[in-house]
Amino acid sequence: MTTLAPVGATPQPGSTTKKSFGKTPDGQPVDLYVLTNKNGAEASITNYGGALVTLKMPDRNGKLADIVLGYDNADGYVADKSYFGALVGRYGNRIGHAQFVLDGKTYTLAKNNGDNSLHGGVKGFNKGLWAAKTLSAKDGQSLELSYRSKDGEEGFPGNLKVTVIYTLTDANALKIEYTATTDKKTVVNLTNHAYFNLAGQGSGDILGHLLMIDADQFTPVDAGLIPTGELRDVTGTPFDFHKPTAIGARIDQDDEQLKLGGGYDHNFVLRRGAYAEESPAARVVEPTSGRVMEVWTTEPGIQFYTGNFLDGKTIGKGGASYPKRNAFCLETQHFPDSPNQPKFPPVTLNHGERYHTVTTYKFSVEK
Ligand code: GLA
């Protein structure tokens, strides 16, 4: 049974603690929920943008390090332009020309990324205050976050009710379960935008991390990072991660797609299909600490992004700075621009249907 310890209490193994995390610009209180599992691993989550603020996991000697980028208080998340740890919606990733057509009606969104819409628009779900509730979980600590996105918000149709449940399990996994319903046909693509550095946040670049992605194809992009519609075979390209390969091994190769992304910033077509059971999508090993992260998901795609837009100017947790490629993201998702790509798995949600996806980040060590 989850107990909610009083503000300011020291987290105990197998508990959830609530702390003040600051205020929104209009003065509403923002909280931080610190989930601690039986091994002392920790995940802390703020109700501002539903962001994962810290994730502390052991290395091969049992030493904990915080392995996600973030900020020390709500102000950091209010100012953030990188989506550190945030819940992203209503449509994670890009929609080309910031518009799409549903049942013959054109919906126009804000162009907040060149000519395109990115990550839900100007005020996406990452800038909203979510309602939070601790839940009892049999195998760990859970936090339920809810958000109501109004019909017309950021140009999307339909009142959307969204619930996200984060669970830190006693087996050192972070499970994220997304549910949504609408009262009118809409498009939905929810994800979490955690930036990982398995050696510890602020400890340097991630080019030596070894990555495997269970994908035979990726979706090549144009100059605005919108998929061309092609599903391209990864064989013989720097996008082949069938075998564990250092992220930095090919990142600066003379490759048209890497140049367009400024590194990796691409959606991979996972070998599994949509809406089956969760299955393995990616595995990352950080050789110096021995930390291993596996990503399991029900989603058909994963955006692999190597922090190409990080510039070292943002001050993060504990005064850390985050230069280019100091973290990587593996954002589970439906493919970018799906509302305009009839051949991609559909992202429409009808009245009466239930959107439900699950992604789990599982942590372990290699000796
Ligand atoms: C996603 C995008 C990137 C970038 C980051 C946020 O991963 O694909 O291009 O916008 O979000 O900075």
Short mmCIF file of C-alpha atoms and ligand atoms in Angstrom, two decimals:
data_model
loop_
_atom_site.label_atom_id
_atom_site.label_comp_id
_atom_site.label_asym_id
_atom_site.label_seq_id
_atom_site.Cartn_x
_atom_site.Cartn_y
_atom_site.Cartn_z
CA MET A 1 0.00 0.00 0.00
CA THR A 2 1.39 3.37 -0.97
CA THR A 3 1.69 5.86 1.83
CA LEU A 4 2.03 9.55 1.23
CA ALA A 5 4.67 10.88 3.61
CA PRO A 6 4.43 14.48 4.80
CA VAL A 7 6.14 17.28 2.88
CA GLY A 8 9.85 17.42 3.64
CA ALA A 9 10.15 13.81 4.84
CA THR A 10 13.17 11.76 3.74
CA PRO A 11 12.16 9.09 1.17
CA GLN A 12 12.01 5.59 2.67
CA PRO A 13 12.41 2.43 0.56
CA GLY A 14 9.01 1.39 -0.79
CA SER A 15 7.32 4.76 -0.33
CA THR A 16 6.07 7.85 -2.11
CA THR A 17 6.83 11.32 -0.78
CA LYS A 18 5.28 14.59 -1.92
CA LYS A 19 7.28 17.83 -1.86
CA SER A 20 6.75 21.37 -3.03
CA PHE A 21 8.50 22.03 -6.36
CA GLY A 22 7.63 25.73 -6.81
CA LYS A 23 4.84 27.55 -8.63
CA THR A 24 3.49 28.06 -12.14
CA PRO A 25 3.80 31.59 -13.61
CA ASP A 26 0.19 32.25 -12.50
CA GLY A 27 0.93 31.19 -8.94
CA GLN A 28 -0.43 27.65 -8.78
CA PRO A 29 1.55 25.28 -6.57
CA VAL A 30 3.61 22.61 -8.31
CA ASP A 31 4.53 19.35 -6.56
CA LEU A 32 7.23 16.74 -6.85
CA TYR A 33 6.38 13.10 -6.08
CA VAL A 34 9.37 11.00 -5.09
CA LEU A 35 8.78 7.28 -5.67
CA THR A 36 11.32 4.99 -3.96
CA ASN A 37 11.30 1.24 -4.52
CA LYS A 38 12.38 -1.52 -2.14
CA ASN A 39 15.98 -1.43 -3.50
CA GLY A 40 16.28 2.32 -2.97
CA ALA A 41 15.98 3.15 -6.69
CA GLU A 42 14.08 6.39 -7.17
CA ALA A 43 11.90 8.13 -9.73
CA SER A 44 10.61 11.61 -9.07
CA ILE A 45 7.84 13.14 -11.14
CA THR A 46 6.34 16.61 -11.14
CA ASN A 47 2.70 17.35 -11.92
CA TYR A 48 3.95 20.25 -14.10
CA GLY A 49 4.01 18.69 -17.56
CA GLY A 50 4.07 15.27 -15.91
CA ALA A 51 7.84 15.38 -16.22
CA LEU A 52 10.15 12.68 -14.96
CA VAL A 53 12.57 14.83 -12.94
CA THR A 54 15.02 12.28 -11.53
CA LEU A 55 15.64 8.59 -12.08
CA LYS A 56 18.23 7.05 -9.79
CA MET A 57 19.45 3.58 -10.73
CA PRO A 58 22.40 1.48 -9.47
CA ASP A 59 25.60 0.79 -11.42
CA ARG A 60 27.40 -2.57 -11.34
CA ASN A 61 28.71 -1.76 -7.83
CA GLY A 62 25.28 -0.79 -6.57
CA LYS A 63 26.05 2.93 -6.63
CA LEU A 64 23.04 5.07 -7.56
CA ALA A 65 23.26 7.85 -10.13
CA ASP A 66 20.59 10.11 -11.55
CA ILE A 67 20.42 9.11 -15.22
CA VAL A 68 17.98 11.67 -16.68
CA LEU A 69 18.42 15.35 -17.52
CA GLY A 70 16.18 17.87 -15.81
CA TYR A 71 15.83 20.89 -13.55
CA ASP A 72 15.84 21.51 -9.80
CA ASN A 73 12.45 23.26 -9.67
CA ALA A 74 9.27 24.16 -11.54
CA ASP A 75 10.82 27.35 -12.99
CA GLY A 76 13.21 25.20 -15.02
CA TYR A 77 10.31 23.27 -16.56
CA VAL A 78 8.29 26.44 -17.21
CA ALA A 79 11.23 27.88 -19.20
CA ASP A 80 12.25 24.57 -20.80
CA LYS A 81 12.36 24.28 -24.59
CA SER A 82 13.91 20.80 -24.73
CA TYR A 83 11.00 18.76 -23.26
CA PHE A 84 13.25 17.25 -20.54
CA GLY A 85 11.40 14.20 -19.16
CA ALA A 86 8.02 15.65 -20.17
CA LEU A 87 4.77 14.00 -21.12
CA VAL A 88 4.25 15.04 -24.72
CA GLY A 89 0.87 15.46 -26.41
CA ARG A 90 -1.64 15.76 -27.88
CA TYR A 91 0.60 14.79 -30.78
CA GLY A 92 4.19 13.82 -29.96
CA ASN A 93 6.66 14.60 -32.77
CA ARG A 94 5.92 16.59 -35.92
CA ILE A 95 2.87 17.25 -38.10
CA GLY A 96 3.87 18.57 -41.52
CA HIS A 97 2.76 22.10 -42.47
CA ALA A 98 1.00 22.15 -39.08
CA GLN A 99 -2.23 20.86 -40.52
CA PHE A 100 -4.20 17.72 -41.17
CA VAL A 101 -7.60 16.68 -42.49
CA LEU A 102 -10.14 14.57 -40.61
CA ASP A 103 -13.42 13.63 -42.31
CA GLY A 104 -12.92 16.36 -44.91
CA LYS A 105 -12.30 19.14 -42.38
CA THR A 106 -8.88 20.83 -42.25
CA TYR A 107 -7.43 21.46 -38.79
CA THR A 108 -4.74 24.13 -38.50
CA LEU A 109 -2.16 24.06 -35.74
CA ALA A 110 0.52 26.53 -34.63
CA LYS A 111 3.79 26.36 -36.57
CA ASN A 112 6.18 26.07 -33.63
CA ASN A 113 8.97 24.27 -35.52
CA GLY A 114 9.72 25.90 -38.87
CA ASP A 115 6.69 25.24 -41.04
CA ASN A 116 5.57 22.36 -38.82
CA SER A 117 3.84 21.57 -35.54
CA LEU A 118 6.04 19.91 -32.90
CA HIS A 119 5.10 18.06 -29.71
CA GLY A 120 1.54 19.30 -29.33
CA GLY A 121 2.06 22.98 -30.17
CA VAL A 122 2.88 26.18 -28.30
CA LYS A 123 1.37 24.97 -25.03
CA GLY A 124 1.51 21.22 -25.25
CA PHE A 125 0.76 18.78 -22.44
CA ASN A 126 4.34 19.41 -21.21
CA LYS A 127 3.27 22.90 -20.11
CA GLY A 128 0.07 21.86 -18.35
CA LEU A 129 -0.58 21.21 -14.68
CA TRP A 130 -1.73 17.60 -14.26
CA ALA A 131 -3.90 16.30 -11.41
CA ALA A 132 -1.89 13.76 -9.40
CA LYS A 133 -2.93 10.80 -7.28
CA THR A 134 -0.76 8.10 -5.68
CA LEU A 135 -2.02 4.57 -6.34
CA SER A 136 -1.33 1.34 -4.57
CA ALA A 137 0.64 -1.05 -6.76
CA LYS A 138 1.51 -4.59 -5.77
CA ASP A 139 4.97 -4.52 -7.31
CA GLY A 140 6.13 -0.95 -6.66
CA GLN A 141 5.02 2.65 -6.37
CA SER A 142 2.56 4.30 -8.77
CA LEU A 143 1.53 7.85 -9.56
CA GLU A 144 -1.52 8.61 -11.69
CA LEU A 145 -1.59 11.89 -13.60
CA SER A 146 -4.66 13.22 -15.39
CA TYR A 147 -5.08 16.03 -17.88
CA ARG A 148 -8.15 17.37 -19.70
CA SER A 149 -7.39 18.84 -23.08
CA LYS A 150 -10.30 20.96 -24.30
CA ASP A 151 -11.92 20.74 -27.72
CA GLY A 152 -9.92 23.15 -29.89
CA GLU A 153 -6.91 23.34 -27.57
CA GLU A 154 -3.85 23.98 -29.78
CA GLY A 155 -6.18 23.44 -32.75
CA PHE A 156 -7.02 19.76 -32.08
CA PRO A 157 -10.65 18.61 -32.15
CA GLY A 158 -12.43 16.86 -29.29
CA ASN A 159 -12.33 17.05 -25.51
CA LEU A 160 -9.58 14.58 -24.64
CA LYS A 161 -9.29 12.95 -21.21
CA VAL A 162 -5.76 11.69 -20.65
CA THR A 163 -4.45 9.52 -17.84
CA VAL A 164 -0.83 8.51 -17.44
CA ILE A 165 0.31 6.08 -14.76
CA TYR A 166 3.97 5.98 -13.86
CA THR A 167 5.06 2.90 -11.87
CA LEU A 168 8.51 2.41 -10.41
CA THR A 169 8.64 -1.34 -9.86
CA ASP A 170 10.67 -3.22 -7.28
CA ALA A 171 12.48 -4.85 -10.23
CA ASN A 172 13.96 -1.43 -11.19
CA ALA A 173 11.65 -0.76 -14.11
CA LEU A 174 9.80 2.44 -14.90
CA LYS A 175 6.49 1.61 -16.53
CA ILE A 176 4.43 4.32 -18.23
CA GLU A 177 0.85 3.57 -19.17
CA TYR A 178 -1.10 6.05 -21.30
CA THR A 179 -4.88 6.09 -21.65
CA ALA A 180 -7.11 8.58 -23.48
CA THR A 181 -10.72 9.00 -24.56
CA THR A 182 -12.36 11.68 -26.69
CA ASP A 183 -15.89 12.96 -27.34
CA LYS A 184 -15.12 13.67 -31.02
CA LYS A 185 -12.81 12.11 -33.60
CA THR A 186 -9.24 13.35 -33.10
CA VAL A 187 -5.57 12.36 -33.43
CA VAL A 188 -3.47 11.25 -30.45
CA ASN A 189 0.20 10.33 -30.07
CA LEU A 190 1.49 10.41 -26.50
CA THR A 191 5.03 9.85 -25.34
CA ASN A 192 7.58 10.66 -22.68
CA HIS A 193 10.60 12.74 -23.60
CA ALA A 194 13.19 11.56 -21.05
CA TYR A 195 16.80 12.39 -21.92
CA PHE A 196 19.01 9.57 -20.67
CA ASN A 197 22.69 9.44 -19.83
CA LEU A 198 23.31 6.06 -18.22
CA ALA A 199 26.68 7.23 -16.83
CA GLY A 200 24.82 9.94 -14.90
CA GLN A 201 23.27 13.25 -15.92
CA GLY A 202 25.84 15.98 -16.58
CA SER A 203 28.70 13.45 -16.85
CA GLY A 204 29.62 13.98 -20.52
CA ASP A 205 28.53 12.76 -23.92
CA ILE A 206 26.65 9.55 -24.69
CA LEU A 207 28.67 8.58 -27.78
CA GLY A 208 30.18 5.51 -26.07
CA HIS A 209 26.81 4.02 -25.07
CA LEU A 210 26.11 0.82 -27.01
CA LEU A 211 22.69 0.77 -28.66
CA MET A 212 20.54 -1.93 -30.19
CA ILE A 213 17.20 -1.15 -31.86
CA ASP A 214 14.90 -3.92 -33.01
CA ALA A 215 14.11 -2.29 -36.35
CA ASP A 216 14.71 -3.30 -39.97
CA GLN A 217 13.54 0.06 -41.30
CA PHE A 218 13.44 3.74 -40.41
CA THR A 219 11.46 6.66 -41.80
CA PRO A 220 13.78 9.00 -43.72
CA VAL A 221 12.97 12.71 -43.44
CA ASP A 222 13.10 15.93 -45.43
CA ALA A 223 14.87 19.13 -44.34
CA GLY A 224 12.03 19.93 -41.90
CA LEU A 225 12.40 16.45 -40.31
CA ILE A 226 9.06 15.34 -41.78
CA PRO A 227 9.03 11.73 -43.03
CA THR A 228 9.03 11.40 -46.81
CA GLY A 229 6.68 8.41 -46.48
CA GLU A 230 9.36 5.87 -47.41
CA LEU A 231 10.18 3.00 -45.06
CA ARG A 232 13.90 2.52 -45.72
CA ASP A 233 15.88 -0.64 -45.01
CA VAL A 234 18.59 0.07 -42.40
CA THR A 235 20.99 -2.53 -43.84
CA GLY A 236 24.35 -1.02 -44.77
CA THR A 237 23.42 2.39 -43.34
CA PRO A 238 24.40 4.17 -40.09
CA PHE A 239 20.82 3.37 -38.97
CA ASP A 240 21.50 -0.34 -38.61
CA PHE A 241 21.43 -1.04 -34.86
CA HIS A 242 20.65 -4.75 -35.08
CA LYS A 243 23.93 -5.42 -33.25
CA PRO A 244 25.05 -3.36 -30.23
CA THR A 245 26.88 -0.37 -31.73
CA ALA A 246 28.36 2.72 -30.09
CA ILE A 247 26.03 5.68 -30.66
CA GLY A 248 29.04 7.72 -31.79
CA ALA A 249 30.51 5.11 -34.15
CA ARG A 250 28.84 6.47 -37.30
CA ILE A 251 27.11 9.66 -36.12
CA ASP A 252 29.41 12.00 -38.08
CA GLN A 253 29.47 9.96 -41.28
CA ASP A 254 28.81 11.69 -44.56
CA ASP A 255 25.20 10.51 -44.73
CA GLU A 256 22.34 12.63 -46.07
CA GLN A 257 19.92 11.56 -43.29
CA LEU A 258 22.41 12.16 -40.46
CA LYS A 259 23.14 15.60 -41.91
CA LEU A 260 19.44 16.48 -42.01
CA GLY A 261 19.03 15.44 -38.37
CA GLY A 262 22.30 16.97 -37.16
CA GLY A 263 22.91 13.43 -35.89
CA TYR A 264 20.22 10.88 -35.11
CA ASP A 265 16.72 12.37 -34.90
CA HIS A 266 14.73 9.68 -36.64
CA ASN A 267 11.81 7.34 -36.18
CA PHE A 268 12.56 3.61 -36.35
CA VAL A 269 9.93 1.13 -37.50
CA LEU A 270 9.88 -1.47 -34.75
CA ARG A 271 9.79 -5.05 -35.91
CA ARG A 272 6.66 -5.74 -33.87
CA GLY A 273 3.22 -4.54 -34.96
CA ALA A 274 1.00 -2.04 -33.20
CA TYR A 275 -1.30 -2.88 -30.29
CA ALA A 276 0.11 -6.30 -29.49
CA GLU A 277 1.65 -7.06 -26.09
CA GLU A 278 4.62 -4.98 -25.02
CA SER A 279 7.74 -6.23 -26.76
CA PRO A 280 11.43 -5.29 -26.73
CA ALA A 281 12.26 -2.24 -28.85
CA ALA A 282 15.75 -1.14 -27.83
CA ARG A 283 18.60 -1.95 -25.45
CA VAL A 284 21.36 0.39 -24.31
CA VAL A 285 24.53 -0.51 -22.39
CA GLU A 286 26.83 2.06 -20.80
CA PRO A 287 30.17 0.23 -20.53
CA THR A 288 31.90 2.20 -17.73
CA SER A 289 29.03 1.98 -15.19
CA GLY A 290 27.61 -1.30 -16.50
CA ARG A 291 24.10 0.18 -16.50
CA VAL A 292 21.71 -1.38 -19.00
CA MET A 293 18.37 0.01 -20.15
CA GLU A 294 15.84 -1.99 -22.15
CA VAL A 295 12.85 -0.30 -23.74
CA TRP A 296 9.67 -2.34 -24.12
CA THR A 297 6.58 -0.94 -25.78
CA THR A 298 3.26 -1.56 -27.45
CA GLU A 299 4.01 1.26 -29.91
CA PRO A 300 5.01 0.68 -33.56
CA GLY A 301 7.80 3.29 -33.61
CA ILE A 302 10.60 4.85 -31.60
CA GLN A 303 12.29 8.22 -32.14
CA PHE A 304 16.01 7.96 -31.51
CA TYR A 305 17.31 11.49 -30.82
CA THR A 306 20.89 12.22 -29.79
CA GLY A 307 20.44 15.60 -28.11
CA ASN A 308 21.69 17.43 -31.21
CA PHE A 309 19.99 20.67 -30.17
CA LEU A 310 21.48 20.74 -26.66
CA ASP A 311 23.94 23.63 -26.49
CA GLY A 312 25.35 23.62 -22.96
CA LYS A 313 23.62 26.91 -22.10
CA THR A 314 20.77 25.42 -20.09
CA ILE A 315 21.57 24.97 -16.40
CA GLY A 316 20.14 21.73 -15.15
CA LYS A 317 20.00 19.78 -11.90
CA GLY A 318 22.69 20.59 -9.36
CA GLY A 319 24.14 23.23 -11.71
CA ALA A 320 24.93 20.66 -14.43
CA SER A 321 25.27 21.91 -18.00
CA TYR A 322 24.15 19.80 -20.92
CA PRO A 323 26.22 20.25 -24.07
CA LYS A 324 25.31 18.72 -27.45
CA ARG A 325 24.93 14.92 -27.36
CA ASN A 326 25.10 14.68 -23.56
CA ALA A 327 21.94 12.58 -23.57
CA PHE A 328 19.82 10.47 -25.87
CA CYS A 329 16.06 9.98 -26.14
CA LEU A 330 14.16 6.87 -27.15
CA GLU A 331 10.62 8.21 -27.54
CA THR A 332 8.12 5.41 -28.15
CA GLN A 333 5.40 6.60 -30.50
CA HIS A 334 3.39 6.32 -33.67
CA PHE A 335 5.34 7.67 -36.61
CA PRO A 336 5.78 11.43 -37.14
CA ASP A 337 3.25 13.14 -39.41
CA SER A 338 0.96 10.10 -39.37
CA PRO A 339 -2.21 12.23 -39.75
CA ASN A 340 -0.92 13.10 -43.26
CA GLN A 341 0.59 9.71 -44.14
CA PRO A 342 -2.10 7.21 -45.17
CA LYS A 343 0.40 4.31 -45.23
CA PHE A 344 1.55 4.80 -41.63
CA PRO A 345 -0.28 3.09 -38.72
CA PRO A 346 -3.31 5.29 -37.91
CA VAL A 347 -3.40 7.76 -35.01
CA THR A 348 -7.10 8.61 -35.06
CA LEU A 349 -9.17 8.12 -31.95
CA ASN A 350 -12.96 8.01 -32.22
CA HIS A 351 -15.60 8.79 -29.66
CA GLY A 352 -16.21 5.57 -27.71
CA GLU A 353 -12.71 4.17 -28.31
CA ARG A 354 -9.95 3.92 -25.73
CA TYR A 355 -6.37 4.88 -26.56
CA HIS A 356 -4.04 2.70 -24.52
CA THR A 357 -0.29 2.25 -24.87
CA VAL A 358 2.38 0.97 -22.51
CA THR A 359 6.12 1.59 -22.45
CA THR A 360 8.54 0.18 -19.88
CA TYR A 361 12.15 1.16 -19.31
CA LYS A 362 13.84 -1.81 -17.55
CA PHE A 363 17.16 -1.29 -15.78
CA SER A 364 19.83 -3.81 -14.88
CA VAL A 365 23.64 -4.09 -14.94
CA GLU A 366 26.26 -5.95 -16.92
CA LYS A 367 29.42 -6.99 -15.05
C1 GLA B 1 12.29 15.47 -30.59
C2 GLA B 1 12.52 15.97 -31.95
C3 GLA B 1 13.79 16.74 -32.01
C4 GLA B 1 13.75 17.88 -31.00
C5 GLA B 1 13.46 17.32 -29.63
C6 GLA B 1 13.27 18.42 -28.63
O1 GLA B 1 13.12 14.44 -30.26
O2 GLA B 1 12.53 14.95 -32.91
O3 GLA B 1 14.00 17.24 -33.28
O4 GLA B 1 12.76 18.79 -31.35
O5 GLA B 1 12.32 16.54 -29.65
O6 GLA B 1 14.30 19.33 -28.64
#
